[in-house]
PDB file of C-alpha atoms and ligand atoms in Angstrom:
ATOM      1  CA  UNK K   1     116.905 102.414  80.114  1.00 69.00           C
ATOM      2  CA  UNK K   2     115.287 105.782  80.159  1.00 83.00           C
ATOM      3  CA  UNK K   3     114.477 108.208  83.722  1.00 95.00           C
ATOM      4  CA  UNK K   4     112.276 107.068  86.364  1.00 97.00           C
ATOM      5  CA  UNK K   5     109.566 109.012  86.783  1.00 96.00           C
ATOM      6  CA  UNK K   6     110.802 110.203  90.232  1.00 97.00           C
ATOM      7  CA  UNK K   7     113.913 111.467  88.146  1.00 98.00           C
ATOM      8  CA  UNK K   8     111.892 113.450  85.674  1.00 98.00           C
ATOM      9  CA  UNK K   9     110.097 115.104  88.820  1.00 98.00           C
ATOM     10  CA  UNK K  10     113.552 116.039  90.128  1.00 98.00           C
ATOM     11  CA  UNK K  11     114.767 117.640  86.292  1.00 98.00           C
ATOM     12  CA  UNK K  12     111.360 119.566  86.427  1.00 98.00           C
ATOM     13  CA  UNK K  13     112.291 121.104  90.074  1.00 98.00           C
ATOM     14  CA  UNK K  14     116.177 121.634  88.742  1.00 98.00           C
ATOM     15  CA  UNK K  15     114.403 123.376  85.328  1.00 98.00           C
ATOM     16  CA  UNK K  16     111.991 125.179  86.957  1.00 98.00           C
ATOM     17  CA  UNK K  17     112.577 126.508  90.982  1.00 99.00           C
ATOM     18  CA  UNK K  18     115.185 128.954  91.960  1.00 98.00           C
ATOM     19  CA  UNK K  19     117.429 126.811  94.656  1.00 98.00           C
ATOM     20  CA  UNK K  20     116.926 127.841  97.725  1.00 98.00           C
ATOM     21  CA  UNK K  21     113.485 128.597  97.105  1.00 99.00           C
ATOM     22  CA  UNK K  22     111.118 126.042  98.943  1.00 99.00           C
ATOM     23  CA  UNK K  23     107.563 127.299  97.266  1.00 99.00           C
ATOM     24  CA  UNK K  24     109.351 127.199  93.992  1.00 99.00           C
ATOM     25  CA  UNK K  25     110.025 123.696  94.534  1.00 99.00           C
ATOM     26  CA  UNK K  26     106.396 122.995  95.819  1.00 99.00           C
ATOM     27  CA  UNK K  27     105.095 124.888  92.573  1.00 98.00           C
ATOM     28  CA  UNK K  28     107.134 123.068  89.906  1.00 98.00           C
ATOM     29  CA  UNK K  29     106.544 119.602  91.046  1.00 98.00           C
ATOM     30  CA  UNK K  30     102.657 120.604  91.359  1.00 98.00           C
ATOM     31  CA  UNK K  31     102.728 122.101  87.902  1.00 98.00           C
ATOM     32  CA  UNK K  32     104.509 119.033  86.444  1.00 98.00           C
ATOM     33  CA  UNK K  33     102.579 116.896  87.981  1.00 98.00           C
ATOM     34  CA  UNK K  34      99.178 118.495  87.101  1.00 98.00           C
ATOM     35  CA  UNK K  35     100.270 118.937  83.642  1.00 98.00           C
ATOM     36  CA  UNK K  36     102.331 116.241  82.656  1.00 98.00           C
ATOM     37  CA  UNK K  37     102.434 113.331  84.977  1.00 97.00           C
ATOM     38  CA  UNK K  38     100.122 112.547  88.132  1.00 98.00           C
ATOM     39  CA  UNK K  39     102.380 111.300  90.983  1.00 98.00           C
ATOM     40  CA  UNK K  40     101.482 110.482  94.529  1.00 98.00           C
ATOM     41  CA  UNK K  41     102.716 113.549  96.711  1.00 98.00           C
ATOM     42  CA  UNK K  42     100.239 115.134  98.612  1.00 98.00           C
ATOM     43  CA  UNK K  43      99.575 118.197  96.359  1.00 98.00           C
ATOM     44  CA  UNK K  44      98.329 121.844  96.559  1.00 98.00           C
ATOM     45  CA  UNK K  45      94.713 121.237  97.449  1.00 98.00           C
ATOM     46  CA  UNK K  46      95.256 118.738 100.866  1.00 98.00           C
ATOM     47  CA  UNK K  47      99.133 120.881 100.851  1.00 99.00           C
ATOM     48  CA  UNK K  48      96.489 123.722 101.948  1.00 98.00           C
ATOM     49  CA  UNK K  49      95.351 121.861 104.837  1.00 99.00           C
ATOM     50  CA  UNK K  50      98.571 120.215 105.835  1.00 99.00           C
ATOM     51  CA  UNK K  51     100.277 124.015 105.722  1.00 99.00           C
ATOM     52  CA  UNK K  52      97.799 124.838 107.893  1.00 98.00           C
ATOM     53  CA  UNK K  53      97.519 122.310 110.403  1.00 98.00           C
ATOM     54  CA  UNK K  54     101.170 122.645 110.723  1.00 98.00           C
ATOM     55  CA  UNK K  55     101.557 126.406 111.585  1.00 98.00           C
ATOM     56  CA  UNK K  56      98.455 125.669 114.172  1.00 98.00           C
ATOM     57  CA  UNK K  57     101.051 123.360 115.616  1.00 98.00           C
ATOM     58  CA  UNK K  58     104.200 124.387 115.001  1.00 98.00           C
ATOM     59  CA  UNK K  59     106.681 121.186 115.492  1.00 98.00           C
ATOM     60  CA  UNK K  60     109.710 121.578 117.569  1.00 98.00           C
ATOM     61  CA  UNK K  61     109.759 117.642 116.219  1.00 98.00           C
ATOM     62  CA  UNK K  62     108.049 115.935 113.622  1.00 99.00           C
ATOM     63  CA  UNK K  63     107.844 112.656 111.559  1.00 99.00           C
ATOM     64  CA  UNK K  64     106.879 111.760 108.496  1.00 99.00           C
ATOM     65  CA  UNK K  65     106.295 108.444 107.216  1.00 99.00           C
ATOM     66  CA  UNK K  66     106.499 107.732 103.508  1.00 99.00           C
ATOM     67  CA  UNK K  67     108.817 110.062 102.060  1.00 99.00           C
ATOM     68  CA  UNK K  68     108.401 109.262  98.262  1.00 98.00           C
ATOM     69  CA  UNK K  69     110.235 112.051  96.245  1.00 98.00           C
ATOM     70  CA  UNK K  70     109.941 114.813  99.567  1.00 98.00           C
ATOM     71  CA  UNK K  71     107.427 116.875  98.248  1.00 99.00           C
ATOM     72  CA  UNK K  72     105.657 116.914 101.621  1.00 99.00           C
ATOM     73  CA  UNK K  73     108.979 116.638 103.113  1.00 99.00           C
ATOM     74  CA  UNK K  74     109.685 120.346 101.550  1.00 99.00           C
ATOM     75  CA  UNK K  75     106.113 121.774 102.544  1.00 99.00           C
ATOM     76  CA  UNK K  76     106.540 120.532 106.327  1.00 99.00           C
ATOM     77  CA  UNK K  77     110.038 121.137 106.758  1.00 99.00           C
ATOM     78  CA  UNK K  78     109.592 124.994 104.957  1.00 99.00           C
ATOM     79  CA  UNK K  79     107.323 125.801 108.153  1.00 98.00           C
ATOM     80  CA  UNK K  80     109.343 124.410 110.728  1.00 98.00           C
ATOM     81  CA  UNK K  81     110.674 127.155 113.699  1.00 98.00           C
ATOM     82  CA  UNK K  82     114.217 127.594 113.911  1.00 98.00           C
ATOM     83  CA  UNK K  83     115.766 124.773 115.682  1.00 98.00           C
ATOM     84  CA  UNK K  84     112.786 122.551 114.654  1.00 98.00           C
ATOM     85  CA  UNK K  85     113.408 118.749 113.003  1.00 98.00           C
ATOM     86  CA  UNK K  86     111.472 117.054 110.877  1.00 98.00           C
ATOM     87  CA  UNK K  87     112.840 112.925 110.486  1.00 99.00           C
ATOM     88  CA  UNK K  88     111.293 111.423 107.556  1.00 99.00           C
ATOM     89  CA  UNK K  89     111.515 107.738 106.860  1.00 99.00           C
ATOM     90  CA  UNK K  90     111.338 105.920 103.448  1.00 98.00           C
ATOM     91  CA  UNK K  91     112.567 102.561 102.552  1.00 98.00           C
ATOM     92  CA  UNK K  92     112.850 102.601  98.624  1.00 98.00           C
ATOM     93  CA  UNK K  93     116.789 104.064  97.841  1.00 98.00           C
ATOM     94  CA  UNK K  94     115.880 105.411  94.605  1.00 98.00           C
ATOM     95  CA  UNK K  95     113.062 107.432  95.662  1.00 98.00           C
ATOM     96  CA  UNK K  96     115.341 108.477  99.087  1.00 98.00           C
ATOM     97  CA  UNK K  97     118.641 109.748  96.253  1.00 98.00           C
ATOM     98  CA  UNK K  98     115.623 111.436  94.435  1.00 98.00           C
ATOM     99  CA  UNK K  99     114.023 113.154  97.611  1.00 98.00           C
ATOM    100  CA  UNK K 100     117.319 114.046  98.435  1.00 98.00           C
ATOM    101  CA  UNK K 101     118.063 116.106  95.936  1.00 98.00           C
ATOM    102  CA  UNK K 102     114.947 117.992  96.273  1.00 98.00           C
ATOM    103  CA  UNK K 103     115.177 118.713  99.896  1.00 99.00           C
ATOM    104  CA  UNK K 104     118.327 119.892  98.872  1.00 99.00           C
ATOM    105  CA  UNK K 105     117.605 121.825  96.281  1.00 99.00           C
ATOM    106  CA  UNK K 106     114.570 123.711  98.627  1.00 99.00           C
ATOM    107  CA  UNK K 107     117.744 124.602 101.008  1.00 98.00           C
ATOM    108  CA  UNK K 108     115.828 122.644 103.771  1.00 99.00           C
ATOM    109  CA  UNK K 109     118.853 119.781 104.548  1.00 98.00           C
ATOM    110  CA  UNK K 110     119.479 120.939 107.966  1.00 98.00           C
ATOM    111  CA  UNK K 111     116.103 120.754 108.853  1.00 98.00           C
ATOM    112  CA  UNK K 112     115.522 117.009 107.872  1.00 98.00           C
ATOM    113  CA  UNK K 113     116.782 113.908 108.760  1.00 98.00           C
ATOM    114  CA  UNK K 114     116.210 111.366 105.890  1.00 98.00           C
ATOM    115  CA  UNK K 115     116.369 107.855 107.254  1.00 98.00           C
ATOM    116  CA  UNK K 116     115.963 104.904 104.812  1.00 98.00           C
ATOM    117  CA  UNK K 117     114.493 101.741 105.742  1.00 98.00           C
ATOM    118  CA  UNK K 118     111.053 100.200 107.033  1.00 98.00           C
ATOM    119  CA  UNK K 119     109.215 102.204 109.214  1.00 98.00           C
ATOM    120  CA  UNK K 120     108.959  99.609 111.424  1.00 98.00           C
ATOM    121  CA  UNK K 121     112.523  98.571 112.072  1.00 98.00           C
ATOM    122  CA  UNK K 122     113.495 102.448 112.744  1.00 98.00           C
ATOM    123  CA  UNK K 123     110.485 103.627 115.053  1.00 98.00           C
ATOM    124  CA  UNK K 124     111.918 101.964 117.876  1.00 98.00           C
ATOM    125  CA  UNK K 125     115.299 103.246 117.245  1.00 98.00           C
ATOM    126  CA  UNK K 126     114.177 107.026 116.814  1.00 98.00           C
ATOM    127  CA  UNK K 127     115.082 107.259 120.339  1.00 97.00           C
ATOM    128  CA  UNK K 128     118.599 105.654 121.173  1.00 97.00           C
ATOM    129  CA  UNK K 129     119.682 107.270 117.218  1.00 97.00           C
ATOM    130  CA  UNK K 130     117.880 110.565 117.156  1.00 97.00           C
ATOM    131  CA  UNK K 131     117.644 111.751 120.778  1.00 96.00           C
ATOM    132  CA  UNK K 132     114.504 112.202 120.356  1.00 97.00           C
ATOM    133  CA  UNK K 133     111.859 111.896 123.208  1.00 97.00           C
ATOM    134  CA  UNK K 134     108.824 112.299 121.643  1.00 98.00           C
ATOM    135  CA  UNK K 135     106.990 114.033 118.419  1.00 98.00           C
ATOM    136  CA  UNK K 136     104.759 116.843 118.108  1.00 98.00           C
ATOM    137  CA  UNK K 137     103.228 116.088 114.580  1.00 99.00           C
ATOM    138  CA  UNK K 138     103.406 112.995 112.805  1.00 99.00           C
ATOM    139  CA  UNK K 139     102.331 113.183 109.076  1.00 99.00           C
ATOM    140  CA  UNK K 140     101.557 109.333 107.413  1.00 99.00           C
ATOM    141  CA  UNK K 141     101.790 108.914 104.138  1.00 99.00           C
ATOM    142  CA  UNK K 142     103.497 105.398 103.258  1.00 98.00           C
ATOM    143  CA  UNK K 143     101.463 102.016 102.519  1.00 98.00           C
ATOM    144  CA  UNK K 144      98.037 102.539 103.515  1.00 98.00           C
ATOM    145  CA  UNK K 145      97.695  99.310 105.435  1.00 98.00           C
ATOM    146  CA  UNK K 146     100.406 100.097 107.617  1.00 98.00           C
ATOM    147  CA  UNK K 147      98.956 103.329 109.205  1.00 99.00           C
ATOM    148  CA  UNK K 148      97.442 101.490 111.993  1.00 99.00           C
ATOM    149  CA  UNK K 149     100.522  99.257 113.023  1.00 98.00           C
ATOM    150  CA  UNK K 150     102.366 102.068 112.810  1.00 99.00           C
ATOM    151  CA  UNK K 151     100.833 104.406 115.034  1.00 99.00           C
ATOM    152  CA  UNK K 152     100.588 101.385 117.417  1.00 98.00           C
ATOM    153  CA  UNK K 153     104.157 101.398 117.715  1.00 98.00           C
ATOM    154  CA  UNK K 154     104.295 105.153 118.227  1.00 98.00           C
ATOM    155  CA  UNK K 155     102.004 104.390 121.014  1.00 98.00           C
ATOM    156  CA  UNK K 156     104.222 101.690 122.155  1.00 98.00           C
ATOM    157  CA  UNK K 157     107.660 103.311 121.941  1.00 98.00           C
ATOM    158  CA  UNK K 158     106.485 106.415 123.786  1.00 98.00           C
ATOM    159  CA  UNK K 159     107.219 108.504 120.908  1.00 98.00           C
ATOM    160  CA  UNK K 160     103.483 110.562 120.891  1.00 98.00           C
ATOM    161  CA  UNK K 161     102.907 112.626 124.141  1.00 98.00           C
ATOM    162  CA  UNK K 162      99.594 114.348 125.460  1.00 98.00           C
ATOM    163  CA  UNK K 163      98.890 116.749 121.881  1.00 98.00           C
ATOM    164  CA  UNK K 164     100.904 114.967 120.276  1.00 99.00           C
ATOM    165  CA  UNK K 165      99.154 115.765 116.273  1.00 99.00           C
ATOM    166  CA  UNK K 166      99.086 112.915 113.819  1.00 99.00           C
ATOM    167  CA  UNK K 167      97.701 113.913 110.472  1.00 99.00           C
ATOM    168  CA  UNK K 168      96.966 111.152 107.918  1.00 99.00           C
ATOM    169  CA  UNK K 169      97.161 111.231 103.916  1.00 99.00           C
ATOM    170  CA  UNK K 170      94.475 109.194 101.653  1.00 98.00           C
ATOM    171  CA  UNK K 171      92.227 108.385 104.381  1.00 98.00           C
ATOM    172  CA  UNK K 172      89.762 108.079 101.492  1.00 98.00           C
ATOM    173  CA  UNK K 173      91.403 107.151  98.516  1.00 98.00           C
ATOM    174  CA  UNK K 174      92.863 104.952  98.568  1.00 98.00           C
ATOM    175  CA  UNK K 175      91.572 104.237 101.861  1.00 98.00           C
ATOM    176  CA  UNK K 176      92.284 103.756 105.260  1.00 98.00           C
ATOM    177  CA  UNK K 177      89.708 102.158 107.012  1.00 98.00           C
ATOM    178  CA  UNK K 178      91.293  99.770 109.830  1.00 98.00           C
ATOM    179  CA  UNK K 179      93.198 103.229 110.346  1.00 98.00           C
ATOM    180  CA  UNK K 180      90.147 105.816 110.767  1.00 98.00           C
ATOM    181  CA  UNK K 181      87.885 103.038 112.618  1.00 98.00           C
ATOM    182  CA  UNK K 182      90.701 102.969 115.116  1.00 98.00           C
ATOM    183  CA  UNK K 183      91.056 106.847 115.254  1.00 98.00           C
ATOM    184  CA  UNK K 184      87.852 107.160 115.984  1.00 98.00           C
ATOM    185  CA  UNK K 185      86.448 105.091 117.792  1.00 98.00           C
ATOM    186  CA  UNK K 186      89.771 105.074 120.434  1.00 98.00           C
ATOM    187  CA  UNK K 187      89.019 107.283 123.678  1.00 98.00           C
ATOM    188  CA  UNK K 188      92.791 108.145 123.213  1.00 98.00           C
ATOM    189  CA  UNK K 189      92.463 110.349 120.429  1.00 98.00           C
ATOM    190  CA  UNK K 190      90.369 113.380 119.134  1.00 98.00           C
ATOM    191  CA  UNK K 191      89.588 112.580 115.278  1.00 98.00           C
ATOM    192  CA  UNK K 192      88.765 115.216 112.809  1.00 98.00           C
ATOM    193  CA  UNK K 193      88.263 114.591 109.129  1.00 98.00           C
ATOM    194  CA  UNK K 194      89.555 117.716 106.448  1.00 98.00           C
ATOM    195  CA  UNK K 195      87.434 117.174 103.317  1.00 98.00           C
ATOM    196  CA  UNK K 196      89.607 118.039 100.143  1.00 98.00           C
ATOM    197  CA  UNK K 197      90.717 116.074  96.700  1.00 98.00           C
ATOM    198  CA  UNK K 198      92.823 113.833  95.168  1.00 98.00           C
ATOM    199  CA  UNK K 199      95.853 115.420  94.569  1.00 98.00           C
ATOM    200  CA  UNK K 200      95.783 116.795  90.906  1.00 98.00           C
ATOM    201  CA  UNK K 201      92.107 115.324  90.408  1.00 98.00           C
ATOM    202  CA  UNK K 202      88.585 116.152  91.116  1.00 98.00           C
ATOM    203  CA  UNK K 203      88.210 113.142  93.162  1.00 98.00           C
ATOM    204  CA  UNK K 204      87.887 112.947  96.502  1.00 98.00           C
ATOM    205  CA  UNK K 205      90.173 112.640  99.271  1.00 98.00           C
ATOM    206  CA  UNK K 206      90.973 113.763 102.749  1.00 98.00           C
ATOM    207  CA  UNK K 207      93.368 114.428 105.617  1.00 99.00           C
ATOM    208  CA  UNK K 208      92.277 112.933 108.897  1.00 99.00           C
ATOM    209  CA  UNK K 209      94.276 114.991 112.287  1.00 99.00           C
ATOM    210  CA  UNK K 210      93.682 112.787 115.568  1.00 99.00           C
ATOM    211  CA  UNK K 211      95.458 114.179 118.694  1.00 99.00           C
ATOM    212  CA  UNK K 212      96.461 112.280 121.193  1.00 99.00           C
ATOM    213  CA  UNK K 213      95.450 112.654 124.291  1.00 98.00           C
ATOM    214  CA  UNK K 214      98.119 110.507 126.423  1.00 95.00           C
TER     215      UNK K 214
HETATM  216  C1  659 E 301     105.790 100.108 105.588  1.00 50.47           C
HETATM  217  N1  659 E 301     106.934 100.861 105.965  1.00 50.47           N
HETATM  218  C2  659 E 301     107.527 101.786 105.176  1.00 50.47           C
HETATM  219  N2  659 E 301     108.694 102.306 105.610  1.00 50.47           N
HETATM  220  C3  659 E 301     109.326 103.240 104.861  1.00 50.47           C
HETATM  221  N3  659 E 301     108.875 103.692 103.685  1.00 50.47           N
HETATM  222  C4  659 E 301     107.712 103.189 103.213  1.00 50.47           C
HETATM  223  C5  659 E 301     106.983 102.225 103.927  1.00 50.47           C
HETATM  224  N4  659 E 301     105.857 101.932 103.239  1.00 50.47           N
HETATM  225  C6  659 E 301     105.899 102.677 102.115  1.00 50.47           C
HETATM  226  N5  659 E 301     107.009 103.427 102.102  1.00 50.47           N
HETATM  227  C7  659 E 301     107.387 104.411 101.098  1.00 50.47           C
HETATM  228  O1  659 E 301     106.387 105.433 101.170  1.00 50.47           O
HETATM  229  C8  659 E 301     105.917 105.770  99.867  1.00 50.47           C
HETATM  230  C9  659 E 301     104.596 105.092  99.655  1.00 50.47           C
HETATM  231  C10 659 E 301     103.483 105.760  99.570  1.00 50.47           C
HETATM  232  C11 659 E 301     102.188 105.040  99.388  1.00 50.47           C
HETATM  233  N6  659 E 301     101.213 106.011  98.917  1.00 50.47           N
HETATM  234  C12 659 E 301     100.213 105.612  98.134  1.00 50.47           C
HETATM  235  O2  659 E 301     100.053 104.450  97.822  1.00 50.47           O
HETATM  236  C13 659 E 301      99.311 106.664  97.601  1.00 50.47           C
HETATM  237  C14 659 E 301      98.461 106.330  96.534  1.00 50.47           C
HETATM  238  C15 659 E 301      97.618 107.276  95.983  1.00 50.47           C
HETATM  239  C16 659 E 301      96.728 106.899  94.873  1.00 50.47           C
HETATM  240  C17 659 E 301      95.416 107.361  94.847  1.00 50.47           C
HETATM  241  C18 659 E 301      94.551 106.994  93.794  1.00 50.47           C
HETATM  242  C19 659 E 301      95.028 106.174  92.771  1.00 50.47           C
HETATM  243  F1  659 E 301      94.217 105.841  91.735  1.00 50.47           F
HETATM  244  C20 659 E 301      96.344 105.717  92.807  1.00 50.47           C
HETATM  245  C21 659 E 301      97.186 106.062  93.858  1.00 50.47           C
HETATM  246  C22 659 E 301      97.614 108.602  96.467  1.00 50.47           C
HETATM  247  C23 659 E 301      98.468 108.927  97.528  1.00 50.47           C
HETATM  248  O3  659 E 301      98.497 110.203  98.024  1.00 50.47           O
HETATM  249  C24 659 E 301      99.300 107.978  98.102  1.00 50.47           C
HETATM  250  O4  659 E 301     100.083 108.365  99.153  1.00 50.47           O
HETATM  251  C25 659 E 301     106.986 105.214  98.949  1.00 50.47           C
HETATM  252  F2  659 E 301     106.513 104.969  97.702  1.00 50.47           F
HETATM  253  C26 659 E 301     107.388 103.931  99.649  1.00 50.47           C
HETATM  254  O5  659 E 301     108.668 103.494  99.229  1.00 50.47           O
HETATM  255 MG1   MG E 302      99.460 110.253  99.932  1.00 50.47          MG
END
């Protein structure tokens, strides 16, 4: 049986960034992926907008749901204040040994907590397991059609607070209309759609930030 494509991403990031080096890492999984084979991570053109929507905020603790190799993993956590945490859940063990490695090999382990399993078994365990009392930034990126349930049990565990940033992936492609209707249309949250593309394509795509307004 040959690699999984998740493993050839890692050998690119081991053959082509300097350890330690968290842009390198960014840059040779974009340049792999652009050039040899697309993969789902957010990219360099919505990686723009999540960079920058993350310095505007500036996490003492953050969450990201839908780790897949830790590409986004590495562009959060790289930004993250001294002291600051990112957790980031994913449920599929080969892709959390692969995202491993790559967090690793960014340098950024002490700055993320990799938990595996369903988002919605750990959310309300965050808490008694983590210590933590609620999240600044929230970054969702795992099945599209769980979004909405999702932030729901945020809501529910008390885990957003009054500014409390969540910033959505693929709100257009794939899709994630339940998700944005709710956003929107909810007197609880200030919705603001980033225009951008498809990772790696000219298609379009698009980062929605809602903040929560308690
Ligand atoms: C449901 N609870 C979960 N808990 C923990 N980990 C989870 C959970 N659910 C999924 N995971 C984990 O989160 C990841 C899932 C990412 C899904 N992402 C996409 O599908 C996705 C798709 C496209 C795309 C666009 C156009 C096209 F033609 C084809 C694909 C683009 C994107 O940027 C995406 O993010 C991982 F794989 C899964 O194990
Ligand atoms: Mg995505």
């Amino acid at each position: 049986t040959g690699s999984s494509q998740p493993q050839r991403m890692l050998k690119a990031v081991q053959k082509n960034a300097t350890k330690g080096d968290p842009q390198s890492v960014i840059s040779a999984i974009d340049h792999y992926c652009r050039n040899k084979e697309w993969a789902m991570n957010v990219g360099d053109d919505k990686g723009l907008i999540l960079d920058s929507v993350l310095t505007e905020v500036n996490p003492s603790a953050a969450l990201e749901l839908g780790t897949y190799c830790g590409y986004s993993t590495v562009r959060i956590a790289r930004l993250l204040s001294p002291g600051s945490k990112l957790i980031t859940v994913e449920f599929n063990p080969a892709f959390a040994a692969v995202a491993r490695q790559i967090i690793a090999y960014a340098g950024l382990q002490d700055k993320v907590t990799l938990v595996e399993g369903p988002s919605g078994d750990l959310i309300p365990k965050l808490r008694e397991r983590f210590g933590v009392k609620s999240f600044d930034f929230v970054f969702l990126d795992h099945w599209k059609d769980r979004y909405l349930l999702d932030t729901k049990l945020l809501e529910d565990c008390g885990l957003l607070q009054k500014g409390t940033v969540l910033l959505a992936d693929n709100v257009i492609c794939p899709g994630t209309p339940e998700y944005l209707k709710y956003v929107r249309s909810s007197p609880r949250y200030e919705s603001r759609y980033y225009k951008s593309n498809l990772e790696y394509t000219k298609l379009e795509d698009g980062l929605e930030k809602s903040v929560f307004l308690g």
